[in-house]
Coordinates of C-alpha atoms and ligand atoms in Angstrom, one line a residue:
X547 CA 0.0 0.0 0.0
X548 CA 1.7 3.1 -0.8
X549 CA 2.1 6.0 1.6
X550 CA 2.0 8.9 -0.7
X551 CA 0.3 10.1 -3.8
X552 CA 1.5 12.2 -6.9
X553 CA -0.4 14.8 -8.0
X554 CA 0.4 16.2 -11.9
X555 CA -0.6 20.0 -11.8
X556 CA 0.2 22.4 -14.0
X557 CA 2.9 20.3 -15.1
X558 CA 4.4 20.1 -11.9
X559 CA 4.3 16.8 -9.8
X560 CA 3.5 17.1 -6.2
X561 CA 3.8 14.5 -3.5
X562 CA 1.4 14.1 -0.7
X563 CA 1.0 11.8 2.4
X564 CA -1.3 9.2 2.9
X565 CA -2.7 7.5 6.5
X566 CA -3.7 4.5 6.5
X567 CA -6.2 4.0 9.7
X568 CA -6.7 0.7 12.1
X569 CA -9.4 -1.0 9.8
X570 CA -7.4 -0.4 6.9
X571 CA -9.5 3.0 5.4
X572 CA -7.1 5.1 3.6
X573 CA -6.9 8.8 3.0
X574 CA -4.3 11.2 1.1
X575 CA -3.8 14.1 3.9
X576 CA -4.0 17.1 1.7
X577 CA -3.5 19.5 4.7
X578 CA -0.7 20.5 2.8
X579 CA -1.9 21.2 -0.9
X580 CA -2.6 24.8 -0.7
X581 CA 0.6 25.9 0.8
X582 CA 2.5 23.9 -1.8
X583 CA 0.3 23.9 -5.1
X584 CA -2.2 27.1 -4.5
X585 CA -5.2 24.7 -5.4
X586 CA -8.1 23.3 -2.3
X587 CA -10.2 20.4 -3.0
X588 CA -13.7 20.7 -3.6
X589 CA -16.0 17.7 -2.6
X590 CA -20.1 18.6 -2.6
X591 CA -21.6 16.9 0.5
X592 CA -18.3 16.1 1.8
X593 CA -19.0 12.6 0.3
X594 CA -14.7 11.9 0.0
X595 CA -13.6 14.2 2.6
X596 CA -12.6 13.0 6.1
X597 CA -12.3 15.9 8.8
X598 CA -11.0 13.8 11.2
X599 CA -9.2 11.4 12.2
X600 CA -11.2 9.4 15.7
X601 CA -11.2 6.8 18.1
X602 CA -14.7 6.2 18.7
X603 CA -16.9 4.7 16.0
X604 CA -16.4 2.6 12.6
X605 CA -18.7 1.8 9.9
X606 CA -18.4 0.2 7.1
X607 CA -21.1 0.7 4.6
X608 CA -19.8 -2.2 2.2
X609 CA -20.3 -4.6 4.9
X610 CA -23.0 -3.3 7.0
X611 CA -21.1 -3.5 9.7
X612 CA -21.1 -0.8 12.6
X613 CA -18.8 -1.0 16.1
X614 CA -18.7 1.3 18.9
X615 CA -15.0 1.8 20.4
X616 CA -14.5 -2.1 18.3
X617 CA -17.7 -3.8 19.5
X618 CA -20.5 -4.9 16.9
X619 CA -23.7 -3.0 17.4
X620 CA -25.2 -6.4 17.4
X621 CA -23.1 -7.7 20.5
X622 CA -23.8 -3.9 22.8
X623 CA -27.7 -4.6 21.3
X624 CA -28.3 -7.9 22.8
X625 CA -25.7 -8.1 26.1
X626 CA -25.7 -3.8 26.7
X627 CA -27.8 -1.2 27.8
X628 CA -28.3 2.6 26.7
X629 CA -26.4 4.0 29.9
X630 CA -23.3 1.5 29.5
X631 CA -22.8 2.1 26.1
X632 CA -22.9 6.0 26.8
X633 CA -20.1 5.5 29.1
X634 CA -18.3 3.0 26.7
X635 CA -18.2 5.7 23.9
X636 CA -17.4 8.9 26.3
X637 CA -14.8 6.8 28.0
X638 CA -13.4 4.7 25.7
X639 CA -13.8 1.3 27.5
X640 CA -16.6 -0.6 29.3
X641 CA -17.1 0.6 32.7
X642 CA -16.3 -1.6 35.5
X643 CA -19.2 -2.1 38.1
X644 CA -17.2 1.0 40.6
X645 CA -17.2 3.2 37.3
X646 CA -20.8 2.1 36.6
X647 CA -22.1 3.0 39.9
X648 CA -20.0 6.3 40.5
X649 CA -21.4 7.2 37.0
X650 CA -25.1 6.3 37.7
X651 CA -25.0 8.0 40.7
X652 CA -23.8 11.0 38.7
X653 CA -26.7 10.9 36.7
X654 CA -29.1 10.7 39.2
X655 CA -27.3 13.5 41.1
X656 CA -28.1 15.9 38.2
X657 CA -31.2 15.0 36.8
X658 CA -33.3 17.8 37.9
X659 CA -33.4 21.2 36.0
X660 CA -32.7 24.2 37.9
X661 CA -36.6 25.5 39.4
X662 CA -36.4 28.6 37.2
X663 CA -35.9 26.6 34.0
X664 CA -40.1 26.0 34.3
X665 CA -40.5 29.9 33.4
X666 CA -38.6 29.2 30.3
X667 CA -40.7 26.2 29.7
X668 CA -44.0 28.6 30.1
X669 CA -42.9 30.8 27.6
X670 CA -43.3 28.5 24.2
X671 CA -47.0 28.5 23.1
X672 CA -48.6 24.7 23.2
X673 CA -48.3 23.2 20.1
X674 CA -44.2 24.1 20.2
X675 CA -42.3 21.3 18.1
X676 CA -40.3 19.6 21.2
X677 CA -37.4 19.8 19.1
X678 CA -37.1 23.1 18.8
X679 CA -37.7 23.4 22.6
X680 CA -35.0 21.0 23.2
X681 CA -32.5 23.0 21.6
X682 CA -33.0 26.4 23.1
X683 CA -33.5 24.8 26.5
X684 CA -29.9 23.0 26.3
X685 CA -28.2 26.5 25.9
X686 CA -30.9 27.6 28.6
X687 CA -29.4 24.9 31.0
X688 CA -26.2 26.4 30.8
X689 CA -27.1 29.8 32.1
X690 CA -27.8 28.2 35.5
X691 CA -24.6 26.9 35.5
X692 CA -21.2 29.2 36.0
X693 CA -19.0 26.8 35.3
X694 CA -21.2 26.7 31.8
X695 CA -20.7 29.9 31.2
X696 CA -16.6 30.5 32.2
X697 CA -16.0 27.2 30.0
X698 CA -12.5 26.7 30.4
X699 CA -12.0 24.3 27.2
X700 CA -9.4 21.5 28.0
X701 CA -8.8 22.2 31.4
X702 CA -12.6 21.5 32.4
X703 CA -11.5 19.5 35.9
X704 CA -15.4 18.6 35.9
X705 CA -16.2 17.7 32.6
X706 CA -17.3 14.3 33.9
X707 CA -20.0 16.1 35.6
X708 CA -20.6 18.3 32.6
X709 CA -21.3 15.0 30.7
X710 CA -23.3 13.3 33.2
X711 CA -25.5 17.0 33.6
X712 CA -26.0 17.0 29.8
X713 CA -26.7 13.3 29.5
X714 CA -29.3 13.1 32.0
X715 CA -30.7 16.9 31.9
X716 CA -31.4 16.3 27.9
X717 CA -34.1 14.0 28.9
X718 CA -35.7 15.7 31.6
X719 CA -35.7 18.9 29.4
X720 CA -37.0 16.4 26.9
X721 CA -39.8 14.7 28.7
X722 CA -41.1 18.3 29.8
X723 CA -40.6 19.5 26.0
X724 CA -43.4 16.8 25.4
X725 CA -45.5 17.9 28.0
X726 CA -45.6 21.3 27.0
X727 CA -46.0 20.7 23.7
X728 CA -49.0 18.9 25.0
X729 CA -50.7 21.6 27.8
X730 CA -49.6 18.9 30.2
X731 CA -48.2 19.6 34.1
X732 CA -44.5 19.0 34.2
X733 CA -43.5 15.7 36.6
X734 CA -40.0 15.1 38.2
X735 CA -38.0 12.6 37.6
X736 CA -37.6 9.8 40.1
X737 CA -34.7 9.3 42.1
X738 CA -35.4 5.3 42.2
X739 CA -36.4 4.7 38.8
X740 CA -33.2 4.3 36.0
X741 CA -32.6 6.6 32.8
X742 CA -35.4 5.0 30.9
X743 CA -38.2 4.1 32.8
X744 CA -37.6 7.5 35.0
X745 CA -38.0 8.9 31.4
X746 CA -41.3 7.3 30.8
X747 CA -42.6 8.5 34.2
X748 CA -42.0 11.7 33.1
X749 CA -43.1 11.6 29.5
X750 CA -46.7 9.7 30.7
X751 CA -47.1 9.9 34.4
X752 CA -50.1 12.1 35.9
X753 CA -49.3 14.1 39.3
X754 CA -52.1 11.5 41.0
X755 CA -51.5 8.4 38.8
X756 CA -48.1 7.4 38.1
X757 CA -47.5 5.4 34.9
X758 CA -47.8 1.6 34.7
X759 CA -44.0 1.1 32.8
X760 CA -43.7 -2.1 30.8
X761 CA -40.3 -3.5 31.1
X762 CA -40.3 -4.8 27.5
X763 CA -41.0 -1.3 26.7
X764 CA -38.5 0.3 28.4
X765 CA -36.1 -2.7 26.8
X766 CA -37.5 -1.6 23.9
X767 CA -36.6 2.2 24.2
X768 CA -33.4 1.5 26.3
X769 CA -32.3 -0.5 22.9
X770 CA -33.5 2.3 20.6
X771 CA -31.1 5.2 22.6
X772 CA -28.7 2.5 22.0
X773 CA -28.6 1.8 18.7
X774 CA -28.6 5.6 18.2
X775 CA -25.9 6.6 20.2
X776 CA -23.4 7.7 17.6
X777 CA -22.1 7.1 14.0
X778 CA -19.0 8.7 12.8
X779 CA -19.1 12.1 11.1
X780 CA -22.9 12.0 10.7
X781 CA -24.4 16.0 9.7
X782 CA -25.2 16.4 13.7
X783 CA -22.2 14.9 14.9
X784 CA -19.8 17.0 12.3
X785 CA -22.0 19.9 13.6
X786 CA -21.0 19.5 17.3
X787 CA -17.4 18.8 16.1
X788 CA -17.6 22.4 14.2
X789 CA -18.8 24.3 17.1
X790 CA -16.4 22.3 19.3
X791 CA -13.5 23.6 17.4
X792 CA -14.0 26.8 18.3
X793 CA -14.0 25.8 22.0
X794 CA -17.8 26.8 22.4
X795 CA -19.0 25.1 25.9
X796 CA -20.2 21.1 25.6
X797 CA -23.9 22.4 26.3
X798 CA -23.4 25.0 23.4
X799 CA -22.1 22.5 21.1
X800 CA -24.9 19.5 21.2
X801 CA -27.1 21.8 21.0
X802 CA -26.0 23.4 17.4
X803 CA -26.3 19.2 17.4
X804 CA -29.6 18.7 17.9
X805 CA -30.6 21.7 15.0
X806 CA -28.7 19.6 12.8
X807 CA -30.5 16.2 13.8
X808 CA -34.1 18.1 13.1
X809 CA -33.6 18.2 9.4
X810 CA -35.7 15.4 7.3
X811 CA -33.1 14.0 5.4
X812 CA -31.5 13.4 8.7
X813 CA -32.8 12.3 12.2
X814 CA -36.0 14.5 11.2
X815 CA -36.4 10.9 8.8
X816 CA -37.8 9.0 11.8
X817 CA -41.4 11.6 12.3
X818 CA -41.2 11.7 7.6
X819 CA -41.4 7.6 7.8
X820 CA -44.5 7.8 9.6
X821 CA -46.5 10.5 8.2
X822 CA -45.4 8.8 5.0
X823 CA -47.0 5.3 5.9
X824 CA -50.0 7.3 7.4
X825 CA -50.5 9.6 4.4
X826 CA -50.4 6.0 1.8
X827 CA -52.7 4.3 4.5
X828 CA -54.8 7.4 4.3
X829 CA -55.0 7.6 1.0
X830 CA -55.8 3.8 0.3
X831 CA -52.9 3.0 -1.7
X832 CA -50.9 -0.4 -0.5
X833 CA -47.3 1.4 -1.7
X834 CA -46.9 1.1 -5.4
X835 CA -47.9 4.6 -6.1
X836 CA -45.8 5.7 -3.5
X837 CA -42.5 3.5 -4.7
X838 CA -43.5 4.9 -8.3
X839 CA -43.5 8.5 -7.0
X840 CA -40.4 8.3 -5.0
X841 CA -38.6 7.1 -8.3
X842 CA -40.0 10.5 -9.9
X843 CA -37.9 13.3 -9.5
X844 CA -40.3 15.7 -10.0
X845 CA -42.2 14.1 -7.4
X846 CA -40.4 15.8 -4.6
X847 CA -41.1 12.7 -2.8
X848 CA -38.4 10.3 -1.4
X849 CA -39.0 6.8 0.3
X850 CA -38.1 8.2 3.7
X851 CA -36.0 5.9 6.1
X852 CA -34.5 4.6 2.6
X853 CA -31.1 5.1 1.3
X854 CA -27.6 6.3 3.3
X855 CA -24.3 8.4 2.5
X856 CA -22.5 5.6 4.3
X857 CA -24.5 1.9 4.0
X858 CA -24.2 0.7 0.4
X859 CA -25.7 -2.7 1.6
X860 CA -27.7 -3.4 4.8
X861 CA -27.9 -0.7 7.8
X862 CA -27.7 -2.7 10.9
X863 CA -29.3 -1.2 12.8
X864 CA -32.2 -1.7 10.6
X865 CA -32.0 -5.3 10.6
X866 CA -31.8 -4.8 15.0
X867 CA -34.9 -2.6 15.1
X868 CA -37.2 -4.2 12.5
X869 CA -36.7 -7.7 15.0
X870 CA -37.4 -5.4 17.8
X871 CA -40.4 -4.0 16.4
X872 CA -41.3 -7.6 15.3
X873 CA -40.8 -8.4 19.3
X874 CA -42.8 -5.6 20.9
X875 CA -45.9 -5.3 19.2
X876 CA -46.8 -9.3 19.5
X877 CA -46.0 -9.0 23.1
X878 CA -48.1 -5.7 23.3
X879 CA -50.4 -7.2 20.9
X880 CA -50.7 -4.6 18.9
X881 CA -51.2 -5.5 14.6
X882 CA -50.2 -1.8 13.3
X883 CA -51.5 -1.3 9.7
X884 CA -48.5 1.0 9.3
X885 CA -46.3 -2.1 9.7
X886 CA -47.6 -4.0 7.5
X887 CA -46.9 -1.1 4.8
X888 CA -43.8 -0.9 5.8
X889 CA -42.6 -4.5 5.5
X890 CA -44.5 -3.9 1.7
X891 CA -42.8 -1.3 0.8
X892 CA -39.5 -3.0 1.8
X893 CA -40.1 -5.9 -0.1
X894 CA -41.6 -3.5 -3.3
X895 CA -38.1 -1.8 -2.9
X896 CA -35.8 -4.6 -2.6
X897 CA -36.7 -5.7 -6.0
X898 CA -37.1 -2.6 -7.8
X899 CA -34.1 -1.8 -10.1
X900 CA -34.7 1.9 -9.1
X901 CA -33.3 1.4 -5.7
X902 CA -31.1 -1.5 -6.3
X903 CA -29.2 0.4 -8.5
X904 CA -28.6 3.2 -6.1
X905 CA -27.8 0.4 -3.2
X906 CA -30.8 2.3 -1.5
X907 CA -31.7 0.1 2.0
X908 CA -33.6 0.8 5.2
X909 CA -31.8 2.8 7.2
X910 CA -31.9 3.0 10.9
X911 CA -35.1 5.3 11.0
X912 CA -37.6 3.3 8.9
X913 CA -38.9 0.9 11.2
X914 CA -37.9 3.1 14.2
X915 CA -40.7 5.2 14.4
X916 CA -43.1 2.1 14.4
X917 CA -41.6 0.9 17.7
X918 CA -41.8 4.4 19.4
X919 CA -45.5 4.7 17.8
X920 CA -46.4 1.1 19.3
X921 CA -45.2 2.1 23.0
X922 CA -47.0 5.2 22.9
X923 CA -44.1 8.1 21.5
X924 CA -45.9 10.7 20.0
X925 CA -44.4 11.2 16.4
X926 CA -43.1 14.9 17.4
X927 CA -41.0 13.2 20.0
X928 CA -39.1 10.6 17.9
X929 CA -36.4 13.2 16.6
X930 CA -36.4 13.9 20.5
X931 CA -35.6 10.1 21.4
X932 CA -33.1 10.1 18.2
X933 CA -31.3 13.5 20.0
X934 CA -31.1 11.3 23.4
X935 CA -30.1 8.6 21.7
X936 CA -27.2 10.3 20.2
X937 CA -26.2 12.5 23.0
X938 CA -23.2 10.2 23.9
X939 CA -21.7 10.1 20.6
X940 CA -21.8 14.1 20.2
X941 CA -20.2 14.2 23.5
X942 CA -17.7 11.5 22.5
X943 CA -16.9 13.7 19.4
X944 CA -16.9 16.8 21.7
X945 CA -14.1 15.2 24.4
X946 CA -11.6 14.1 21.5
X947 CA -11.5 18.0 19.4
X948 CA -10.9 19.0 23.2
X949 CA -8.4 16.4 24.5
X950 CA -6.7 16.8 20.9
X951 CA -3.3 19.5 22.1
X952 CA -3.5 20.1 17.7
X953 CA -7.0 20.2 17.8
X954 CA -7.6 23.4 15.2
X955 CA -10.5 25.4 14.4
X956 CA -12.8 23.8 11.8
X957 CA -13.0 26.5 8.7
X958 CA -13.4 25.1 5.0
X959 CA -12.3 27.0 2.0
X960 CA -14.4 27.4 -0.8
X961 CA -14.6 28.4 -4.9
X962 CA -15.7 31.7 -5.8
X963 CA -18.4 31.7 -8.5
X964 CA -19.8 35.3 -7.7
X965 CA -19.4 38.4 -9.7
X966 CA -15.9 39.6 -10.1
X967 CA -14.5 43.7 -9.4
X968 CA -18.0 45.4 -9.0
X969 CA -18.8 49.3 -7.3
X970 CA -21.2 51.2 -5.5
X971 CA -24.4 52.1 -7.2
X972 CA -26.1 55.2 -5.3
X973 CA -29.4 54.4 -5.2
X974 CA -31.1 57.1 -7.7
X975 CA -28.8 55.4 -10.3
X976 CA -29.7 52.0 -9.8
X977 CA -32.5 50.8 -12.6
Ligands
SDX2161 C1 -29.8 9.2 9.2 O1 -25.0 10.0 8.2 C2 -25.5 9.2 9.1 O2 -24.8 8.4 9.6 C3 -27.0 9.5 9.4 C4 -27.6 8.5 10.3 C5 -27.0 8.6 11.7 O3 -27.1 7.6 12.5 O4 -26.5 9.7 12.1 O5 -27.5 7.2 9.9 C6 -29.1 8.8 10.5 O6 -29.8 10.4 9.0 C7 -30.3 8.2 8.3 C8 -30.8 8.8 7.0 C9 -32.3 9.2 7.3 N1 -32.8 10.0 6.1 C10 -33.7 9.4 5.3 O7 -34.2 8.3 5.4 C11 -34.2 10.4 4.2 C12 -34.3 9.6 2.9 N2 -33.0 9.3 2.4 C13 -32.4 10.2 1.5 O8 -32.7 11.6 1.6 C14 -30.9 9.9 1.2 O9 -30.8 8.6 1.0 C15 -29.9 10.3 2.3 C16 -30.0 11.8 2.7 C17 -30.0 9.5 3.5 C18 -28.5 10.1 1.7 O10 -28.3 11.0 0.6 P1 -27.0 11.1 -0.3 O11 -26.0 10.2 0.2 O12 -26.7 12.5 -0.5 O13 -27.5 10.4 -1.6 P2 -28.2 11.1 -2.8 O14 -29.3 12.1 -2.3 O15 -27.1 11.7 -3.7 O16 -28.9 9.9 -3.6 C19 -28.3 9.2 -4.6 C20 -29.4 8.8 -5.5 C21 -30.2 10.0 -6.1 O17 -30.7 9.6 -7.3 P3 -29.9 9.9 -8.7 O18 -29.7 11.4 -8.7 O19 -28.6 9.1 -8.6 O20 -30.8 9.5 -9.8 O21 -30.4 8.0 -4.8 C22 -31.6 8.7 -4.8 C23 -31.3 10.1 -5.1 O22 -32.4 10.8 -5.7 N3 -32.2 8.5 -3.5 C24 -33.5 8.3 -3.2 C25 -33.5 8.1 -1.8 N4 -32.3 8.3 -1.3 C26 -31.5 8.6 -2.3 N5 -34.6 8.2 -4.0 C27 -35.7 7.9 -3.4 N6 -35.9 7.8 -2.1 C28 -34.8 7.9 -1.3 N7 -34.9 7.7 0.1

């Protein structure tokens, strides 16, 4: 394997480096072109570009295979649990039963919101996307907190506290997001209950009933924060990286995150898939006119929860969640029509050149939102869970720009295609 690569320009021939990384991926570290040739790259989407180079996640989309810090989704999906697998991808190693309990305890420690954050709560009308609450409440947490607000980047002696404050606050803020959103009273966490149930107590308890939690739906939801909990250089998780790099506060940071995640071509996917399946149940078509649409162009329609930068074959996850959603609703004995379009418009898809061709799959979010639908998620909240779920990985990301002494400011050139030497117009002169 070589470890550089020529470059012919302008009838010069330049030589650059290349890295080879511990599963073999290889990149040609242009960090010097510019300096030495005068040209940048260009690369639309970022589709060949690596930003980075990181410890904590690899994929590979030929193989459909995904491992957090070297462990197969698969193996953390049946033997883990949400709040181990957090502290595998912060920390780098599975925690022993000392580190799980001192981290735990952290959790629990900080997982009430500072009284005055109701107020803040009061002032978003009802009806408020949760999402969009979620992400100005994050940055709103951090006003209550000095060390927050004089972030001392790097030499943060309590950033374990920082992480366990973000990790556990983000679904209390959550869980109240919800019940504003739905005119509903606001209910504290529970010291007893762990991260997930105590996060269905507060999404579905009532102030004189509390909630009846089903442990294969808390299994169910502990799985789904787990499969979500990071993926490389996803849009959110490059997002946090940006705003780390310019030594923002971790609060600050997953925040700009969670913005990202809201988009529908990316964690926003999860809430599209269902109103999709809705709108072709609603309209009495069993998915062919839909598949044929999303084929259209001009359609502006796209098989949501289809297709991924990354996953030229099978997303794992997919393959995890679709047995999961297989699992919970027979046990909850629930037959959701919305399902059963689903699994048709898989099949449908799976044969049709259309998305063959592109090496279009499920991706994590198409059967996602059925699960979180079946145990009782309203579809404005499964961006929400997606943002929880991923709230490990984004501070994973965070911890290694920070820990990195070279760590530099992220700021991409670009091309110029505007107008060239141009000058003022005063206005009774301009036609
Ligand atoms: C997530 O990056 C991550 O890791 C993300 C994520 C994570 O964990 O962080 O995995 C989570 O975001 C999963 C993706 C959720 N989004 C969706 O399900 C939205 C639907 N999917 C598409 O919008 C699309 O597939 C993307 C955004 C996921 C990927 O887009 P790319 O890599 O930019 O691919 P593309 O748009 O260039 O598509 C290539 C071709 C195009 O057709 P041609 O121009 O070649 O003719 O495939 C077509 C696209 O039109 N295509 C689709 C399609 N996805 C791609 N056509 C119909 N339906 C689709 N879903």
């Amino acid at each position: 394997m070589s470890n550089e690569a020529k470059l012919e320009l302008d009838g010069k021939t330049f030589t650059l480096p290349t890295i080879t990384g511990s599963e073999q991926e290889r990149a040609v570290d242009v960090s010097s072109l510019r300096a030495n040739t005068g040209y940048i790259t260009l690369d639309d989407g970022y589709g060949n570009t690596g930003s980075c180079v990181s410890k904590v996640t690899f994929i590979d989309g030929d193989k459909g295979i995904l491992r957090y810090r070297g462990i197969p989704i698969e193996e953390l999906a049946e033997k883990s649990n949400f709040i181990e697998t957090a502290y595998l991808l912060i920390y780098g190693s599975l925690p022993t039963r000392p580190q799980l309990k001192t981290f735990s305890d952290l959790l629990a420690e900080h997982q009430f919101l500072h009284e005055d954050m109701k107020y803040h709560f009061q002032g978003f009308p009802t009806g408020s996307h949760p999402m969009a609450i979620l992400s100005s409440m994050i940055n709103a947490a951090s006003c209550f907190d000095e060390g927050l607000m004089h972030w001392q980047f790097g030499k943060m002696k309590q950033f374990d506290i920082y992480v366990a404050k973000l990790i556990s606050q983000v679904r209390t803020i959550a869980a109240y997001s919800y019940r504003k959103s739905q005119g509903l009273p606001l209910i504290y966490p529970k010291q007893s209950y762990k991260y997930t149930p105590n996060f269905l107590h507060m999404l579905f308890s009532m102030p004189y009933e509390e909630f009846d939690i089903k442990p294969e739906v808390a299994k169910a939801l502990d799985l789904i924060f787990l499969l979500h909990a990071d993926h490389e250089q996803n849009c959110s998780t490059s997002t946090v990286r940006m705003v780390a790099s310019s030594q923002a506060n971790l609060f600050a940071s997953c925040a700009a995150g969670v913005c990202a995640l809201w988009g529908p071509l990316h964690g926003g996917a999860n809430q599209a898939v269902l109103e999709m399946l809705a709108d072709i149940h609603s309209s009495g078509d069993d998915g062919s006119k839909f598949i044929t649409a999303a084929k259209d162009k001009n359609s502006g329609k796209k098989l949501m929860g289809f297709g991924h930068r990354v996953y030229k074959n099978h997303d794992p996850r997919a393959t995890i969640i679709k047995k999961s959603c297989d699992e919970v609703l027979s046990r909850l004995n629930i037959s959701d029509p919305l399902l059963d379009i689903a699994k048709k418009l898989e099949e449908a898809a799976l044969k049709d050149s259309y998305f063959v061709e592109r090496k279009l799959y499920p991706n994590v979010d198409f059967y996602s939102g059925i699960i979180m639908r079946a145990i009782g998620i309203p579809v404005e909240m499964f961006t929400v869970i997606f943002a929880i779920g991923r709230m490990p990985g984004w501070i994973a990301n965070y911890k290694e720009i920070m820990e990195e002494p070279k760590s530099r400011i992220y700021r991409p050139r670009q091309i110029y295609t505007g107008k060239t030497i141009n000058s003022y117009v005063p206005l009774d002169q301009r036609k």
